[in-house]
Amino acid sequence: MTAHVITDGAEAATVASAPSNEFRAGASARDAERRLPREELHRLSAATPTNVP
């Protein structure tokens, strides 16, 4: 398995916006129910080193 190499700024913006669009879809319900976005943070941390205090 090889990693995909992002070749330009437009592609980087598209790749970066994909998770945010998915996370935004359930944000209202999570806020209303006072749930932490654990699954979203888990998915994000799989792609980038993330520390959440």
mmCIF file of C-alpha atoms in Angstrom:
data_model
loop_
_atom_site.group_PDB
_atom_site.id
_atom_site.type_symbol
_atom_site.label_atom_id
_atom_site.label_comp_id
_atom_site.label_asym_id
_atom_site.label_seq_id
_atom_site.Cartn_x
_atom_site.Cartn_y
_atom_site.Cartn_z
ATOM 1 C CA MET A 1 0.000 0.000 0.000
ATOM 2 C CA THR A 2 1.408 3.388 -0.963
ATOM 3 C CA ALA A 3 0.428 6.823 0.266
ATOM 4 C CA HIS A 4 -1.168 9.324 -2.059
ATOM 5 C CA VAL A 5 1.034 12.362 -2.692
ATOM 6 C CA ILE A 6 -0.774 15.710 -2.798
ATOM 7 C CA THR A 7 0.615 17.669 -5.713
ATOM 8 C CA ASP A 8 -0.841 21.187 -5.425
ATOM 9 C CA GLY A 9 -2.651 23.635 -3.190
ATOM 10 C CA ALA A 10 -6.073 23.042 -4.717
ATOM 11 C CA GLU A 11 -5.834 19.308 -4.071
ATOM 12 C CA ALA A 12 -4.622 19.959 -0.525
ATOM 13 C CA ALA A 13 -7.653 22.169 0.140
ATOM 14 C CA THR A 14 -10.005 19.509 -1.222
ATOM 15 C CA VAL A 15 -8.426 16.746 0.848
ATOM 16 C CA ALA A 16 -8.445 18.897 3.988
ATOM 17 C CA SER A 17 -12.072 19.935 3.595
ATOM 18 C CA ALA A 18 -13.465 16.407 3.205
ATOM 19 C CA PRO A 19 -13.318 15.450 6.913
ATOM 20 C CA SER A 20 -14.582 18.859 8.021
ATOM 21 C CA ASN A 21 -17.647 18.480 5.803
ATOM 22 C CA GLU A 22 -18.350 15.059 7.306
ATOM 23 C CA PHE A 23 -17.807 16.279 10.881
ATOM 24 C CA ARG A 24 -20.037 19.308 10.318
ATOM 25 C CA ALA A 25 -22.980 17.083 9.365
ATOM 26 C CA GLY A 26 -23.479 15.802 12.918
ATOM 27 C CA ALA A 27 -22.194 18.808 14.859
ATOM 28 C CA SER A 28 -25.609 20.284 15.646
ATOM 29 C CA ALA A 29 -26.940 17.034 17.079
ATOM 30 C CA ARG A 30 -23.778 16.453 19.121
ATOM 31 C CA ASP A 31 -23.994 19.965 20.545
ATOM 32 C CA ALA A 32 -27.686 19.624 21.383
ATOM 33 C CA GLU A 33 -27.064 16.289 23.106
ATOM 34 C CA ARG A 34 -23.874 17.588 24.761
ATOM 35 C CA ARG A 35 -21.849 14.696 23.307
ATOM 36 C CA LEU A 36 -18.118 14.942 22.737
ATOM 37 C CA PRO A 37 -16.984 14.220 19.167
ATOM 38 C CA ARG A 38 -14.976 11.149 20.200
ATOM 39 C CA GLU A 39 -15.382 9.229 16.936
ATOM 40 C CA GLU A 40 -14.461 12.285 14.874
ATOM 41 C CA LEU A 41 -11.365 12.939 16.989
ATOM 42 C CA HIS A 42 -10.378 9.296 16.650
ATOM 43 C CA ARG A 43 -10.676 9.482 12.849
ATOM 44 C CA LEU A 44 -8.762 12.747 12.747
ATOM 45 C CA SER A 45 -5.978 11.461 14.995
ATOM 46 C CA ALA A 46 -5.513 8.470 12.699
ATOM 47 C CA ALA A 47 -4.528 10.925 9.955
ATOM 48 C CA THR A 48 -2.567 13.466 11.992
ATOM 49 C CA PRO A 49 -0.783 13.467 15.338
ATOM 50 C CA THR A 50 -3.349 15.129 17.609
ATOM 51 C CA ASN A 51 -3.316 15.676 21.347
ATOM 52 C CA VAL A 52 -6.513 16.795 23.012
ATOM 53 C CA PRO A 53 -6.254 17.737 26.681
#
